[in-house]
Amino acid sequence: MHTKDAITGIHHITAVASSTAETIDVYENVLGLRLVKQTVNFDDPFTYHLYYGDALGAPGTILTFFPWADLPQGKPGTGMVTAIAFAIPRASMDFWNRRIKATGRALKTGERFGDPVITFSDTDGLPIELIGRVDLPPTTGWDRCPIPGDHAIRGFHSATATLHGIKDIQALLEGEMGMRRQLQEGARYRFMMADQAAPGHLFDVVADPAAPPGKPGGGTVHHIAFRTASDETQAQWQSKLRQAGRHVTEVRDRKYFRSIYFNSPGGVLFEIATDPPGFTIDESVEDLGTTLMLPDQYEPIRTDIEKRLPSLQRNAFYHGFEDTSASTKAGRASAT
Ligand code: ZN
């Protein structure tokens, strides 16, 4: 496959939350992502599907949630994506360290392949990482982002899946999906996707034969989607993966992209999603995320849906956290 036909990076990651309000609180208020789309789960229309990302919800920046209030809490473990890593400027490690601590969350700091890492959990226990880089690909800044521009998240850095072994998944990632194994550190194997100028072009696998299996539910990742450029390249992937014996679904229209799904060896649900058409298909850039958008099939029951969905409370940004360092002031000034 030519580079333009390749899997270029992560498209989005979808997780399960127990509360709509908590996702706003953590991902918009604390992390400064933009809620770019309020819609419903197309397979379960009385549940929200909330998309957070950069100003446009560009592929490689999108973290999405199904808030299922009645679902028991899950536990990250093998057969799942067990950590979601965002890229931040390396000079902002201290800012983020203080910001996360100011929310009362416990955090750990460490290093991975030479980069500094902050690890914490969201309110449901979903593991989130902030990885400091000096060579960050650009993402589109959001003018009402609560984070000063210099410090803002620049999309995904990577995602980590935990599996009992590396062999079978490596055959898929390298053999069929065209990723390149790049680095290894202990039981962690890093695979690189084709567009190194794009956010989220890294996928890590931790091979741990003793790790307990994941339990799906609140605070766990539901699936990970990788990017493809067009409907044509998606069809090529569908046929290539089927020829390799993978059970790949038909193409499903998700309105903002089109998707195919299959189970990867070890159990992680993979999706391959098209870059187009994107989130501005039904809202202007300025209005993204401000209104509940429904696919055509659910418009006739909009009133019912709106009645049953919890209201989305948008609230304070800084949580009493005020950073007064010179670098932050400079960042804030340059962000306006
Ligand atoms: Zn998806």
Coordinates of C-alpha atoms and ligand atoms in Angstrom, one line a residue, residues 12 14 223 261 271, ligand 1:
H12 CA -10.5 8.5 17.9
T14 CA -14.1 5.7 22.7
H223 CA -12.7 0.6 21.3
Y261 CA -14.9 -2.9 13.1
E271 CA -12.2 0.3 14.2
Ligands
ZN1 ZN -15.6 4.5 17.2

